[in-house]
mmCIF file of C-alpha atoms and ligand atoms in Angstrom:
data_model
loop_
_atom_site.group_PDB
_atom_site.id
_atom_site.type_symbol
_atom_site.label_atom_id
_atom_site.label_comp_id
_atom_site.label_asym_id
_atom_site.label_seq_id
_atom_site.Cartn_x
_atom_site.Cartn_y
_atom_site.Cartn_z
ATOM 1 C CA UNK A 561 3.570 -1.117 -30.215
ATOM 2 C CA UNK A 562 0.217 -2.694 -31.073
ATOM 3 C CA UNK A 563 -1.075 -2.430 -34.604
ATOM 4 C CA UNK A 564 -4.634 -3.005 -33.485
ATOM 5 C CA UNK A 565 -6.257 -0.986 -30.827
ATOM 6 C CA UNK A 566 -8.388 -3.118 -28.549
ATOM 7 C CA UNK A 567 -11.963 -1.838 -28.539
ATOM 8 C CA UNK A 568 -14.199 -2.659 -25.657
ATOM 9 C CA UNK A 569 -17.928 -3.199 -26.147
ATOM 10 C CA UNK A 570 -18.380 -2.477 -22.473
ATOM 11 C CA UNK A 571 -16.721 0.890 -22.879
ATOM 12 C CA UNK A 572 -18.944 1.792 -25.821
ATOM 13 C CA UNK A 573 -21.914 0.879 -23.623
ATOM 14 C CA UNK A 574 -20.859 2.596 -20.430
ATOM 15 C CA UNK A 575 -19.144 5.795 -21.577
ATOM 16 C CA UNK A 576 -22.323 7.861 -22.042
ATOM 17 C CA UNK A 577 -23.893 6.910 -18.685
ATOM 18 C CA UNK A 578 -20.516 7.566 -17.020
ATOM 19 C CA UNK A 579 -20.240 10.904 -18.806
ATOM 20 C CA UNK A 580 -23.697 11.971 -17.604
ATOM 21 C CA UNK A 581 -22.632 11.456 -13.980
ATOM 22 C CA UNK A 582 -19.266 13.065 -14.575
ATOM 23 C CA UNK A 583 -20.858 16.196 -16.018
ATOM 24 C CA UNK A 584 -22.660 16.679 -12.684
ATOM 25 C CA UNK A 585 -19.585 16.242 -10.489
ATOM 26 C CA UNK A 586 -16.715 17.398 -12.658
ATOM 27 C CA UNK A 587 -18.191 20.686 -13.912
ATOM 28 C CA UNK A 588 -15.807 22.742 -11.797
ATOM 29 C CA UNK A 589 -12.808 20.391 -12.099
ATOM 30 C CA UNK A 590 -9.963 21.243 -14.416
ATOM 31 C CA UNK A 591 -7.332 18.521 -14.185
ATOM 32 C CA UNK A 592 -8.340 14.890 -13.946
ATOM 33 C CA UNK A 593 -5.948 11.996 -13.443
ATOM 34 C CA UNK A 594 -7.165 8.667 -14.794
ATOM 35 C CA UNK A 595 -5.697 5.493 -13.293
ATOM 36 C CA UNK A 596 -5.356 2.400 -15.481
ATOM 37 C CA UNK A 597 -6.432 4.055 -18.766
ATOM 38 C CA UNK A 598 -5.963 0.826 -20.742
ATOM 39 C CA UNK A 599 -6.697 1.487 -24.406
ATOM 40 C CA UNK A 600 -7.646 5.121 -23.680
ATOM 41 C CA UNK A 601 -11.210 4.746 -24.904
ATOM 42 C CA UNK A 602 -12.656 6.524 -21.885
ATOM 43 C CA UNK A 603 -9.858 9.099 -21.977
ATOM 44 C CA UNK A 604 -10.528 9.989 -25.585
ATOM 45 C CA UNK A 605 -14.303 10.089 -25.202
ATOM 46 C CA UNK A 606 -14.345 12.165 -22.019
ATOM 47 C CA UNK A 607 -11.612 14.562 -23.145
ATOM 48 C CA UNK A 608 -13.525 15.219 -26.372
ATOM 49 C CA UNK A 609 -16.808 15.720 -24.508
ATOM 50 C CA UNK A 610 -15.347 17.937 -21.759
ATOM 51 C CA UNK A 611 -12.891 20.275 -23.518
ATOM 52 C CA UNK A 612 -12.433 22.502 -20.449
ATOM 53 C CA UNK A 613 -10.876 19.538 -18.634
ATOM 54 C CA UNK A 614 -7.299 18.384 -18.991
ATOM 55 C CA UNK A 615 -7.496 14.597 -18.973
ATOM 56 C CA UNK A 616 -4.257 13.028 -17.777
ATOM 57 C CA UNK A 617 -4.238 9.341 -18.635
ATOM 58 C CA UNK A 618 -1.897 6.841 -16.976
ATOM 59 C CA UNK A 619 -1.172 3.164 -16.669
ATOM 60 C CA UNK A 620 1.518 0.807 -15.465
ATOM 61 C CA UNK A 621 4.805 1.164 -17.362
ATOM 62 C CA UNK A 622 4.327 -2.003 -19.414
ATOM 63 C CA UNK A 623 1.107 -0.573 -20.930
ATOM 64 C CA UNK A 624 2.601 2.805 -21.707
ATOM 65 C CA UNK A 625 3.924 2.312 -25.275
ATOM 66 C CA UNK A 626 0.462 1.320 -26.561
ATOM 67 C CA UNK A 627 -1.333 3.910 -24.488
ATOM 68 C CA UNK A 628 1.026 6.630 -25.732
ATOM 69 C CA UNK A 629 0.166 5.638 -29.281
ATOM 70 C CA UNK A 630 -3.621 5.772 -28.731
ATOM 71 C CA UNK A 631 -3.406 9.121 -26.986
ATOM 72 C CA UNK A 632 -1.288 10.582 -29.799
ATOM 73 C CA UNK A 633 -3.720 9.277 -32.398
ATOM 74 C CA UNK A 634 -6.621 10.977 -30.616
ATOM 75 C CA UNK A 635 -4.887 14.309 -31.276
ATOM 76 C CA UNK A 636 -6.783 16.215 -28.585
ATOM 77 C CA UNK A 637 -5.240 19.321 -27.013
ATOM 78 C CA UNK A 638 -6.619 18.427 -23.564
ATOM 79 C CA UNK A 639 -5.244 14.868 -23.671
ATOM 80 C CA UNK A 640 -1.510 15.104 -22.867
ATOM 81 C CA UNK A 641 0.866 12.137 -23.197
ATOM 82 C CA UNK A 642 0.180 9.456 -20.565
ATOM 83 C CA UNK A 643 2.073 9.027 -17.304
ATOM 84 C CA UNK A 644 3.572 5.777 -16.064
ATOM 85 C CA UNK A 645 1.722 5.192 -12.825
ATOM 86 C CA UNK A 646 1.379 2.129 -10.689
ATOM 87 C CA UNK A 647 -0.871 2.932 -7.733
ATOM 88 C CA UNK A 648 1.610 1.234 -5.425
ATOM 89 C CA UNK A 649 3.701 4.360 -6.101
ATOM 90 C CA UNK A 650 5.427 6.662 -6.567
ATOM 91 C CA UNK A 651 2.611 9.065 -7.477
ATOM 92 C CA UNK A 652 3.152 12.017 -9.858
ATOM 93 C CA UNK A 653 4.155 15.381 -8.460
ATOM 94 C CA UNK A 654 1.638 17.220 -10.631
ATOM 95 C CA UNK A 655 -1.574 18.435 -9.041
ATOM 96 C CA UNK A 656 -5.005 17.134 -10.001
ATOM 97 C CA UNK A 657 -8.403 18.020 -8.664
ATOM 98 C CA UNK A 658 -10.121 14.725 -9.442
ATOM 99 C CA UNK A 659 -9.278 11.060 -9.931
ATOM 100 C CA UNK A 660 -11.123 8.713 -12.248
ATOM 101 C CA UNK A 661 -10.707 5.008 -12.781
ATOM 102 C CA UNK A 662 -12.787 2.427 -14.630
ATOM 103 C CA UNK A 663 -12.695 -1.345 -14.409
ATOM 104 C CA UNK A 664 -9.513 -1.466 -12.387
ATOM 105 C CA UNK A 665 -10.491 -2.355 -8.827
ATOM 106 C CA UNK A 666 -11.440 -5.890 -9.856
ATOM 107 C CA UNK A 667 -8.085 -6.221 -11.669
ATOM 108 C CA UNK A 668 -5.724 -4.911 -9.005
ATOM 109 C CA UNK A 669 -4.796 -6.952 -5.987
ATOM 110 C CA UNK A 670 -6.269 -5.718 -2.705
ATOM 111 C CA UNK A 671 -3.055 -4.015 -1.587
ATOM 112 C CA UNK A 672 -3.145 -1.922 -4.773
ATOM 113 C CA UNK A 673 -6.820 -1.090 -4.276
ATOM 114 C CA UNK A 674 -5.975 0.134 -0.788
ATOM 115 C CA UNK A 675 -3.063 2.137 -2.157
ATOM 116 C CA UNK A 676 -5.438 3.900 -4.552
ATOM 117 C CA UNK A 677 -7.502 5.118 -1.609
ATOM 118 C CA UNK A 678 -4.498 6.116 0.462
ATOM 119 C CA UNK A 679 -4.986 9.844 0.088
ATOM 120 C CA UNK A 680 -2.672 12.149 2.012
ATOM 121 C CA UNK A 681 -3.501 15.757 2.706
ATOM 122 C CA UNK A 682 -0.657 17.925 3.960
ATOM 123 C CA UNK A 683 -1.299 21.533 4.962
ATOM 124 C CA UNK A 684 1.316 23.979 6.158
ATOM 125 C CA UNK A 685 0.435 27.313 7.767
ATOM 126 C CA UNK A 686 -0.718 29.122 10.921
ATOM 127 C CA UNK A 687 -3.708 27.822 12.897
ATOM 128 C CA UNK A 688 -5.592 28.803 16.033
ATOM 129 C CA UNK A 689 -6.263 26.333 18.808
ATOM 130 C CA UNK A 690 -9.322 26.627 21.088
ATOM 131 C CA UNK A 691 -10.066 29.966 19.455
ATOM 132 C CA UNK A 692 -6.706 31.441 20.488
ATOM 133 C CA UNK A 693 -3.752 32.671 18.478
ATOM 134 C CA UNK A 694 -0.591 30.738 19.186
ATOM 135 C CA UNK A 695 1.605 33.866 19.127
ATOM 136 C CA UNK A 696 1.399 37.684 18.990
ATOM 137 C CA UNK A 697 2.825 37.582 15.462
ATOM 138 C CA UNK A 698 -0.038 35.322 14.313
ATOM 139 C CA UNK A 699 -2.561 37.723 15.895
ATOM 140 C CA UNK A 700 -0.972 40.621 13.997
ATOM 141 C CA UNK A 701 -0.970 38.573 10.810
ATOM 142 C CA UNK A 702 -4.690 37.823 11.249
ATOM 143 C CA UNK A 703 -5.470 41.556 11.635
ATOM 144 C CA UNK A 704 -3.498 42.260 8.475
ATOM 145 C CA UNK A 705 -5.308 39.469 6.585
ATOM 146 C CA UNK A 706 -8.773 40.704 7.620
ATOM 147 C CA UNK A 707 -7.968 44.283 6.638
ATOM 148 C CA UNK A 708 -6.978 43.012 3.244
ATOM 149 C CA UNK A 709 -10.101 40.841 2.924
ATOM 150 C CA UNK A 710 -12.727 40.244 5.620
ATOM 151 C CA UNK A 711 -13.186 36.671 4.321
ATOM 152 C CA UNK A 712 -9.574 35.852 5.150
ATOM 153 C CA UNK A 713 -8.180 34.978 8.564
ATOM 154 C CA UNK A 714 -6.281 32.308 10.436
ATOM 155 C CA UNK A 715 -8.494 29.226 10.703
ATOM 156 C CA UNK A 716 -9.291 27.335 13.816
ATOM 157 C CA UNK A 717 -7.641 23.938 13.817
ATOM 158 C CA UNK A 718 -10.833 22.221 15.022
ATOM 159 C CA UNK A 719 -12.904 23.592 12.115
ATOM 160 C CA UNK A 720 -10.358 22.354 9.593
ATOM 161 C CA UNK A 721 -10.059 18.988 11.296
ATOM 162 C CA UNK A 722 -13.856 18.632 11.194
ATOM 163 C CA UNK A 723 -13.781 19.202 7.419
ATOM 164 C CA UNK A 724 -11.094 16.556 7.055
ATOM 165 C CA UNK A 725 -13.024 14.064 9.209
ATOM 166 C CA UNK A 726 -16.153 14.675 7.135
ATOM 167 C CA UNK A 727 -14.074 13.608 4.098
ATOM 168 C CA UNK A 728 -12.976 10.422 5.874
ATOM 169 C CA UNK A 729 -9.518 11.727 6.762
ATOM 170 C CA UNK A 730 -7.820 11.292 10.120
ATOM 171 C CA UNK A 731 -5.158 13.577 11.530
ATOM 172 C CA UNK A 732 -1.852 11.717 11.858
ATOM 173 C CA UNK A 733 0.493 14.610 12.497
ATOM 174 C CA UNK A 734 0.345 18.137 13.886
ATOM 175 C CA UNK A 735 3.870 19.462 14.162
ATOM 176 C CA UNK A 736 5.274 22.834 15.180
ATOM 177 C CA UNK A 737 7.130 24.507 12.339
ATOM 178 C CA UNK A 738 9.180 27.732 12.048
ATOM 179 C CA UNK A 739 7.501 31.076 12.817
ATOM 180 C CA UNK A 740 4.542 29.529 14.691
ATOM 181 C CA UNK A 741 3.265 27.619 11.681
ATOM 182 C CA UNK A 742 2.040 24.021 11.817
ATOM 183 C CA UNK A 743 2.402 21.048 9.525
ATOM 184 C CA UNK A 744 -0.838 19.105 9.547
ATOM 185 C CA UNK A 745 -1.113 15.720 7.850
ATOM 186 C CA UNK A 746 -4.343 13.809 7.369
ATOM 187 C CA UNK A 747 -4.613 10.308 5.952
ATOM 188 C CA UNK A 748 -7.512 8.247 4.719
ATOM 189 C CA UNK A 749 -8.831 5.552 6.996
ATOM 190 C CA UNK A 750 -7.741 2.796 4.579
ATOM 191 C CA UNK A 751 -4.100 3.833 4.993
ATOM 192 C CA UNK A 752 -4.538 3.847 8.769
ATOM 193 C CA UNK A 753 -5.653 0.242 8.716
ATOM 194 C CA UNK A 754 -2.386 -0.934 7.148
HETATM 195 C C1 LIG B 785 -9.603 -3.951 -17.336
HETATM 196 S S1 LIG B 785 -8.411 -2.745 -17.704
HETATM 197 C C2 LIG B 785 -9.438 -1.275 -17.756
HETATM 198 C C3 LIG B 785 -8.948 -0.289 -18.782
HETATM 199 C C4 LIG B 785 -9.848 0.940 -18.958
HETATM 200 N N1 LIG B 785 -9.863 1.764 -17.762
HETATM 201 C C5 LIG B 785 -11.247 0.540 -19.342
HETATM 202 O O1 LIG B 785 -12.190 0.699 -18.558
HETATM 203 O O2 LIG B 785 -11.403 0.070 -20.477
HETATM 204 C C6 LIG B 785 -7.538 -2.560 -16.163
HETATM 205 C C7 LIG B 785 -6.392 -1.591 -16.219
HETATM 206 O O3 LIG B 785 -5.851 -1.431 -14.908
HETATM 207 C C8 LIG B 785 -4.460 -1.296 -15.025
HETATM 208 N N2 LIG B 785 -3.810 -1.634 -13.756
HETATM 209 C C9 LIG B 785 -3.692 -2.862 -13.176
HETATM 210 N N3 LIG B 785 -2.988 -2.771 -12.033
HETATM 211 C C10 LIG B 785 -2.648 -1.474 -11.894
HETATM 212 C C11 LIG B 785 -1.892 -0.767 -10.910
HETATM 213 N N4 LIG B 785 -1.336 -1.392 -9.855
HETATM 214 N N5 LIG B 785 -1.743 0.581 -11.073
HETATM 215 C C12 LIG B 785 -2.299 1.222 -12.136
HETATM 216 N N6 LIG B 785 -3.029 0.599 -13.095
HETATM 217 C C13 LIG B 785 -3.184 -0.735 -12.981
HETATM 218 C C14 LIG B 785 -4.108 -2.272 -16.137
HETATM 219 O O4 LIG B 785 -2.819 -2.040 -16.682
HETATM 220 C C15 LIG B 785 -5.249 -2.039 -17.109
HETATM 221 O O5 LIG B 785 -4.967 -1.051 -18.079
#
């Protein structure tokens, strides 16, 4: 473990401007995963400034002993112990609703940069195609859903796929599953180009 925590002048300079932008975009986010946390200066600053957020730091395994020490010293309830994470995988099972990374893309090799952008979205459930139910049981389920809440209802595949495309995702799989459900998988364009 390191006795001396590296302090970055750049971090001291950039953390407030970064925080100002983050406040605008992360107001409704609750669990953030940081990639390549380094000496945890951003992690500590942002976790302290945004107490409603859980800030999950991470770094490659070789950096973890030091990072663990800095995170423990910060003593913040919303800054849990760091995860070992190399973007080339495997990724953690836990769910996050935002990713943050600082000063890493110019460090990683290009394959790792691409891996960072290789988002996968997998959705399982019933969908309509061309405005039609795929089975009588799905039609009955939709009636039941709408009675429960008019805002609910089986979605049209095309509408969902349009949302995914607008986020830069491309459908790579649409498979039939038990009981007339589908397994839909979208991938980011960077993964496609591999
Ligand atoms: C220049 S430091 C930035 C540290 C901190 N984010 C900051 O802004 O002060 C780059 C960090 O990226 C991490 N890193 C490099 N390759 C990585 C990879 N493949 N996966 C995850 N992190 C990686 C390094 O371990 C290091 O902590």
